[in-house]
């Protein structure tokens, strides 16, 4: 994975980048002195992410011409450059594909009207109490002429959208429960019914925003300055740094980062690499029996459910987001406690490449292609590096992560030995994955920091991308399978 | 040849018979395969692995290969193949990456013979060599193809597809050493079995995965491929570069493709998703399947021709857990259901009609087309190929041209161009439009405009017309009988129908009807109306004034009516506008006399603006000045609907725009949107872009106004390096030069840019205009003769 830090340039680059982003900064003092009665907002967060030091993120766009130009395009298209894009800027190839897909889903020709799309985005993000995405899309929703009344809650939205609530709930937390009856209920509801094309569009949007919510929490994205919780009108107090300080590279986020103990975890990367090598070599001689393989999958599946996610620090949504969805108690954890059995979904019987793609592309042309590219991009993205090591084949690790997430959703690859997962993913990493995918709102900075300590931030973002796409594909597979079953 | 004869003897000694039949399997099938003598079929899937015997009347389960208390994943088959030489030998591809061979000759219950676990991912395909007993080939998701010698425990050679998943492998039927492999990235590779280091040839066959490929059983060089992009392509591999020779577009991604035995151009396909049917295509007629089998209720996963030299039996397995034997004679033939006649209107009323040649020619033989008539049939004949069993492929295309003089849509174009829809006070707009309509000899429309003005204008603004009118004369006008809006409506109706008649008369005339009775009926009807209040005359005279030619033509038509064999159901019959013998009379009179004289017709032609005003002055006493404008809304609404219904959507939309808020609330949004869309569509077909844009701009429907905001992206290439300009701004990020430089002043053009489509030079609109006034050559000096229009 690429690491693009050139310490010497840090300060200079940084200040330039920040002033670029927050034009008010240079003027703020002057204007507030003049006292025009204009209240100048100040950003609360330090940079786009709570987890990643601002300087690292901002450097990327300066160093990499490609990232720069993608940022420019994104800004030109949306009139803003959101924090998600900034963080994804670590991986410009992926970012490009991501933005293209998102732009197509939200702005281009499609069966749903613009305000519906944003509202569905809000619904999906609210399911995970992701105030960041909700705020972002509330603004967009109003901008495209959405009815502000809808924002009071799903009850005020049209019947048609209310019916989507159920699908949203199931998809977000227990997609394996989705049946063709759910689909049928949506498609055959008299005047409120959805058309197949609309439904596909809605499903893609829902899954997109569920997984994006995971990413947002997983990377600790901070609120945009123009959104609730993203700024304050209070004058900078002594205990906090003014933006201008941050601009000069004095942000307090920088300090502990490097100090964070590597001592005890020394060699973590080496151990991981050693294991990968071993797996590669010994694969043949200790061929496990078929039953063994099956039980390994089952074990991994149940174990994944027992991985404790809640760290008992419930984060309270900053905006009253819960009104956008009903039944807030419905979550992934319910099921893990009761130990419900998740039926196994065989990917060989319904795969994205063979089946999902065809269905999406048939009903919502071009989107299948874009999603396909995005999935492939996320799955195949590699810089052949691991932490400080170069020329490493990371495909095994990537596959383990991808399949582990699918395993949590009960999706099984016949041709994968799930024992590998145990070898490659340690407990803290599993906790992080599980939390981020299943109840992202509980992700904490501690979790983020406690896995893979020696790895670069860019690599952790890479992992996040992998998690996000794997989750999206898992949800999509269940939804599309239900739709296919309905159609046959 | 030698082989052929051998097989035919085999076939004759063991004749296959049977019927369309099916049996239920316990689980969905993934693949099927038949043994060489066509008496048994093996079905494999995730939870099934059985052999069925094919008997005369039914399938009989012969053997269940899925044995053991807890069957392992080795039994979960993605593909199965029965050896075509050795009838005890089977191979399966397991989803967990194992390649398994089975020997039916084994005495034990478990027939498993060999197990190869060399692939790391799911094996998608296994294939025996057609003539070599011990050679087996496999293709896997992990991107490798392996060749096994069944006498050894390990693969003998491995072929790497460069980390792209292999979806299908097929040995060539004729070239001993060659096999083809298809890949998930859209490529097809040809390999020589002796050279595992490098493929012989590679080409991109599809966008997206190529799910299947199949060599033509007879023709050495043909390879059929099917992909996720819904195409089946046939490649000629004999040339240096693989050449696409046929392409069939299906409606869903293609999962399997199998050439039909003994039929050079036929192949069977089934699809991966959504579509459950099996199609047999004649690749030379890619638009409609030659035959279809519609029995399955879920996607078909495996198809195989029962015997490699018998084209009449097809076996198929499906996700719906059934195994079918299809008889070719029981297949549905979509061709039979397809409508053999095609019909299409040109923009200016031309009519093209294609029908089976037999149908047309019998008519054409009856009578030659009279000279001087511009309608003529053009026949296209396709040489029928006697070797194939198609119904009859030749058809005839006739094009009926419009009479040029009576170019009936002229009024539409002119009206569209001349109408004013905004920018002036309401009354002026109405007057203007009324005048336009009048000039185009459409008094009905003109009157409507005038009346709209009266209805919706502030009474105080009405100008009192001069008293120079003849009351008695006007009194005969139906409009004046009473100022009844209802009557008005019906009057307009007739009129617009007549307007339509211009458009329709020709078509009506070419109906081959038992029609004489119809015509006489119509005449009676028309005469009746005429008698009742003279309205019809008034209408006719007006509407057809400019159409003298048309009428004379129509006289001809009556005599030729029998020759045009158009199916009458293609048209909605309009009785009231069938040829009316009275109309030509009027016309002749009109021609003879000056239109401004002579009794009856005079009213018709004299609806000059002055006259219209006089009409107002008469109506004013009847029209109470206290009536609010909204009083008329229902009537206007009715009138607009009427116009729209009669096909004059132009009028409906124009009035809608001009009236604006006065009427908008009266008509529901959907209807409005519908009108707008139809009108805009018409305008665009006539290439009246400016007008259409104006209409879009002036419309109040959100769905319409947003039309202007869609597809507004303009992609440009840099004028220097010819690469796409991805960056915003004026500088190309590749060659770092200003891209859109004016060829005249050499400055960057910001704003209106015009360029020649021939040489792609251009610049500021004004500069180019000036330049091309004085010079014919391109200002860039490229020597191109640019044209500015």
mmCIF file of C-alpha atoms in Angstrom, chain B residues 244-429:
data_model
loop_
_atom_site.group_PDB
_atom_site.id
_atom_site.type_symbol
_atom_site.label_atom_id
_atom_site.label_comp_id
_atom_site.label_asym_id
_atom_site.label_seq_id
_atom_site.Cartn_x
_atom_site.Cartn_y
_atom_site.Cartn_z
ATOM 1 C CA UNK B 244 -16.501 -12.499 -36.203
ATOM 2 C CA UNK B 245 -18.758 -13.902 -38.895
ATOM 3 C CA UNK B 246 -22.105 -14.057 -37.169
ATOM 4 C CA UNK B 247 -23.607 -12.412 -34.153
ATOM 5 C CA UNK B 248 -26.886 -13.165 -32.429
ATOM 6 C CA UNK B 249 -28.277 -10.737 -29.913
ATOM 7 C CA UNK B 250 -30.327 -12.514 -27.264
ATOM 8 C CA UNK B 251 -32.314 -11.038 -24.410
ATOM 9 C CA UNK B 252 -30.275 -12.346 -21.495
ATOM 10 C CA UNK B 253 -26.734 -13.376 -20.689
ATOM 11 C CA UNK B 254 -25.855 -16.584 -22.494
ATOM 12 C CA UNK B 255 -24.957 -19.501 -20.238
ATOM 13 C CA UNK B 256 -24.568 -22.324 -22.716
ATOM 14 C CA UNK B 257 -24.264 -22.651 -26.433
ATOM 15 C CA UNK B 258 -24.383 -25.888 -28.403
ATOM 16 C CA UNK B 259 -24.258 -26.378 -32.137
ATOM 17 C CA UNK B 260 -27.115 -28.390 -33.529
ATOM 18 C CA UNK B 261 -25.920 -31.609 -35.129
ATOM 19 C CA UNK B 262 -26.301 -31.988 -38.870
ATOM 20 C CA UNK B 263 -27.419 -28.389 -39.296
ATOM 21 C CA UNK B 264 -24.620 -26.161 -40.325
ATOM 22 C CA UNK B 265 -26.131 -22.874 -39.193
ATOM 23 C CA UNK B 266 -28.109 -23.844 -36.128
ATOM 24 C CA UNK B 267 -27.147 -23.528 -32.514
ATOM 25 C CA UNK B 268 -29.003 -23.828 -29.235
ATOM 26 C CA UNK B 269 -28.592 -21.414 -26.346
ATOM 27 C CA UNK B 270 -29.912 -20.998 -22.852
ATOM 28 C CA UNK B 271 -29.424 -18.093 -20.525
ATOM 29 C CA UNK B 272 -27.960 -17.535 -17.114
ATOM 30 C CA UNK B 273 -30.670 -15.355 -15.654
ATOM 31 C CA UNK B 274 -34.257 -14.246 -16.004
ATOM 32 C CA UNK B 275 -35.043 -16.040 -19.234
ATOM 33 C CA UNK B 276 -35.937 -19.711 -18.906
ATOM 34 C CA UNK B 277 -36.357 -20.698 -22.511
ATOM 35 C CA UNK B 278 -34.063 -22.593 -24.777
ATOM 36 C CA UNK B 279 -33.576 -21.062 -28.171
ATOM 37 C CA UNK B 280 -32.357 -22.592 -31.348
ATOM 38 C CA UNK B 281 -31.022 -19.932 -33.652
ATOM 39 C CA UNK B 282 -30.257 -19.894 -37.276
ATOM 40 C CA UNK B 283 -27.192 -17.710 -37.112
ATOM 41 C CA UNK B 284 -27.945 -16.192 -40.472
ATOM 42 C CA UNK B 285 -31.233 -14.883 -39.136
ATOM 43 C CA UNK B 286 -30.164 -13.479 -35.809
ATOM 44 C CA UNK B 287 -33.281 -11.445 -35.091
ATOM 45 C CA UNK B 288 -35.742 -14.140 -34.286
ATOM 46 C CA UNK B 289 -35.124 -17.592 -32.854
ATOM 47 C CA UNK B 290 -35.652 -20.436 -35.245
ATOM 48 C CA UNK B 291 -37.255 -22.529 -32.544
ATOM 49 C CA UNK B 292 -38.009 -22.151 -28.871
ATOM 50 C CA UNK B 293 -38.547 -24.620 -26.052
ATOM 51 C CA UNK B 294 -40.535 -23.032 -23.298
ATOM 52 C CA UNK B 295 -41.067 -25.855 -20.850
ATOM 53 C CA UNK B 296 -38.798 -24.845 -17.995
ATOM 54 C CA UNK B 297 -40.005 -22.788 -15.062
ATOM 55 C CA UNK B 298 -36.594 -21.658 -13.899
ATOM 56 C CA UNK B 299 -33.342 -20.982 -15.691
ATOM 57 C CA UNK B 300 -32.030 -23.763 -17.873
ATOM 58 C CA UNK B 301 -28.577 -24.762 -16.750
ATOM 59 C CA UNK B 302 -27.600 -27.519 -19.105
ATOM 60 C CA UNK B 303 -28.455 -28.349 -22.690
ATOM 61 C CA UNK B 304 -27.175 -31.163 -24.803
ATOM 62 C CA UNK B 305 -28.212 -32.717 -28.103
ATOM 63 C CA UNK B 306 -29.081 -36.275 -27.427
ATOM 64 C CA UNK B 307 -27.123 -37.808 -30.239
ATOM 65 C CA UNK B 308 -24.261 -36.152 -31.984
ATOM 66 C CA UNK B 309 -25.747 -36.908 -35.367
ATOM 67 C CA UNK B 310 -29.422 -36.497 -34.684
ATOM 68 C CA UNK B 311 -30.775 -32.970 -34.743
ATOM 69 C CA UNK B 312 -34.235 -33.777 -33.454
ATOM 70 C CA UNK B 313 -33.690 -34.482 -29.763
ATOM 71 C CA UNK B 314 -32.559 -31.950 -27.223
ATOM 72 C CA UNK B 315 -32.096 -32.672 -23.544
ATOM 73 C CA UNK B 316 -32.083 -29.988 -20.899
ATOM 74 C CA UNK B 317 -31.712 -29.708 -17.171
ATOM 75 C CA UNK B 318 -32.847 -26.775 -15.126
ATOM 76 C CA UNK B 319 -32.810 -25.048 -11.768
ATOM 77 C CA UNK B 320 -36.485 -25.955 -11.501
ATOM 78 C CA UNK B 321 -35.396 -29.541 -10.815
ATOM 79 C CA UNK B 322 -36.657 -31.067 -14.013
ATOM 80 C CA UNK B 323 -34.993 -32.929 -16.812
ATOM 81 C CA UNK B 324 -36.594 -32.583 -20.208
ATOM 82 C CA UNK B 325 -36.332 -34.272 -23.536
ATOM 83 C CA UNK B 326 -37.533 -31.894 -26.224
ATOM 84 C CA UNK B 327 -38.606 -33.086 -29.621
ATOM 85 C CA UNK B 328 -37.731 -30.648 -32.286
ATOM 86 C CA UNK B 329 -41.071 -31.051 -33.956
ATOM 87 C CA UNK B 330 -42.773 -29.900 -30.763
ATOM 88 C CA UNK B 331 -40.815 -26.673 -30.535
ATOM 89 C CA UNK B 332 -42.614 -23.395 -30.892
ATOM 90 C CA UNK B 333 -41.605 -21.446 -33.939
ATOM 91 C CA UNK B 334 -41.579 -17.753 -33.110
ATOM 92 C CA UNK B 335 -41.461 -16.971 -36.790
ATOM 93 C CA UNK B 336 -44.962 -18.245 -37.205
ATOM 94 C CA UNK B 337 -46.247 -15.879 -34.598
ATOM 95 C CA UNK B 338 -44.307 -12.890 -35.804
ATOM 96 C CA UNK B 339 -46.223 -10.313 -37.706
ATOM 97 C CA UNK B 340 -45.091 -10.656 -41.277
ATOM 98 C CA UNK B 341 -46.231 -7.187 -42.247
ATOM 99 C CA UNK B 342 -44.428 -4.035 -41.362
ATOM 100 C CA UNK B 343 -45.737 -0.548 -41.663
ATOM 101 C CA UNK B 344 -44.236 2.821 -40.998
ATOM 102 C CA UNK B 345 -45.012 6.433 -41.650
ATOM 103 C CA UNK B 346 -42.383 8.818 -42.804
ATOM 104 C CA UNK B 347 -42.170 12.292 -41.467
ATOM 105 C CA UNK B 348 -43.956 13.858 -44.375
ATOM 106 C CA UNK B 349 -46.643 11.284 -44.613
ATOM 107 C CA UNK B 350 -44.800 8.773 -46.737
ATOM 108 C CA UNK B 351 -45.848 5.295 -45.990
ATOM 109 C CA UNK B 352 -43.640 2.234 -46.174
ATOM 110 C CA UNK B 353 -45.205 -1.146 -46.122
ATOM 111 C CA UNK B 354 -43.562 -4.511 -46.191
ATOM 112 C CA UNK B 355 -45.409 -7.753 -46.482
ATOM 113 C CA UNK B 356 -44.944 -11.265 -47.583
ATOM 114 C CA UNK B 357 -44.155 -11.243 -51.189
ATOM 115 C CA UNK B 358 -46.954 -13.628 -52.063
ATOM 116 C CA UNK B 359 -49.505 -11.323 -50.568
ATOM 117 C CA UNK B 360 -48.379 -8.277 -52.463
ATOM 118 C CA UNK B 361 -47.534 -9.802 -55.770
ATOM 119 C CA UNK B 362 -50.948 -11.300 -56.283
ATOM 120 C CA UNK B 363 -52.324 -7.802 -56.051
ATOM 121 C CA UNK B 364 -49.699 -6.237 -58.157
ATOM 122 C CA UNK B 365 -50.385 -8.679 -60.918
ATOM 123 C CA UNK B 366 -53.885 -7.542 -61.212
ATOM 124 C CA UNK B 367 -53.280 -4.159 -62.571
ATOM 125 C CA UNK B 368 -50.301 -2.058 -63.417
ATOM 126 C CA UNK B 369 -49.947 1.143 -61.566
ATOM 127 C CA UNK B 370 -51.203 4.068 -63.537
ATOM 128 C CA UNK B 371 -48.530 6.324 -64.900
ATOM 129 C CA UNK B 372 -48.109 9.720 -63.408
ATOM 130 C CA UNK B 373 -48.914 8.503 -59.976
ATOM 131 C CA UNK B 374 -46.003 8.994 -57.683
ATOM 132 C CA UNK B 375 -46.746 5.953 -55.649
ATOM 133 C CA UNK B 376 -44.801 2.979 -56.680
ATOM 134 C CA UNK B 377 -43.875 -0.231 -55.075
ATOM 135 C CA UNK B 378 -40.327 -1.349 -54.664
ATOM 136 C CA UNK B 379 -39.737 -5.030 -54.371
ATOM 137 C CA UNK B 380 -36.895 -6.645 -52.609
ATOM 138 C CA UNK B 381 -36.472 -10.277 -53.130
ATOM 139 C CA UNK B 382 -34.328 -12.549 -51.114
ATOM 140 C CA UNK B 383 -33.164 -15.638 -52.827
ATOM 141 C CA UNK B 384 -34.851 -18.503 -51.089
ATOM 142 C CA UNK B 385 -32.440 -21.151 -50.021
ATOM 143 C CA UNK B 386 -33.957 -24.489 -50.889
ATOM 144 C CA UNK B 387 -31.754 -26.381 -48.510
ATOM 145 C CA UNK B 388 -33.229 -24.760 -45.456
ATOM 146 C CA UNK B 389 -36.606 -25.286 -43.992
ATOM 147 C CA UNK B 390 -37.750 -21.750 -43.682
ATOM 148 C CA UNK B 391 -41.274 -20.836 -44.463
ATOM 149 C CA UNK B 392 -40.578 -18.290 -47.115
ATOM 150 C CA UNK B 393 -38.173 -15.499 -46.596
ATOM 151 C CA UNK B 394 -38.897 -13.109 -49.394
ATOM 152 C CA UNK B 395 -40.974 -10.083 -48.733
ATOM 153 C CA UNK B 396 -41.858 -7.001 -50.631
ATOM 154 C CA UNK B 397 -41.465 -3.459 -49.526
ATOM 155 C CA UNK B 398 -43.693 -0.800 -50.970
ATOM 156 C CA UNK B 399 -43.174 2.852 -50.397
ATOM 157 C CA UNK B 400 -46.054 5.166 -50.975
ATOM 158 C CA UNK B 401 -44.855 8.669 -51.431
ATOM 159 C CA UNK B 402 -46.723 11.739 -50.599
ATOM 160 C CA UNK B 403 -47.750 14.050 -53.307
ATOM 161 C CA UNK B 404 -45.144 16.734 -53.140
ATOM 162 C CA UNK B 405 -47.465 19.616 -53.867
ATOM 163 C CA UNK B 406 -49.755 18.729 -51.086
ATOM 164 C CA UNK B 407 -46.967 18.417 -48.621
ATOM 165 C CA UNK B 408 -49.382 18.212 -45.860
ATOM 166 C CA UNK B 409 -47.205 19.003 -42.925
ATOM 167 C CA UNK B 410 -46.105 22.337 -44.302
ATOM 168 C CA UNK B 411 -48.653 24.115 -42.238
ATOM 169 C CA UNK B 412 -47.265 22.523 -39.140
ATOM 170 C CA UNK B 413 -43.749 23.716 -39.766
ATOM 171 C CA UNK B 414 -44.803 27.193 -40.760
ATOM 172 C CA UNK B 415 -47.150 27.504 -37.869
ATOM 173 C CA UNK B 416 -44.513 26.358 -35.470
ATOM 174 C CA UNK B 417 -42.078 28.887 -36.820
ATOM 175 C CA UNK B 418 -44.415 31.808 -37.032
ATOM 176 C CA UNK B 419 -46.459 31.499 -33.889
ATOM 177 C CA UNK B 420 -45.557 33.819 -31.102
ATOM 178 C CA UNK B 421 -45.884 32.225 -27.730
ATOM 179 C CA UNK B 422 -44.552 34.869 -25.420
ATOM 180 C CA UNK B 423 -42.985 38.258 -25.222
ATOM 181 C CA UNK B 424 -46.037 40.336 -26.052
ATOM 182 C CA UNK B 425 -49.273 41.162 -24.362
ATOM 183 C CA UNK B 426 -51.801 38.409 -24.500
ATOM 184 C CA UNK B 427 -54.135 40.079 -26.964
ATOM 185 C CA UNK B 428 -51.327 40.762 -29.405
ATOM 186 C CA UNK B 429 -50.137 37.209 -29.239
#
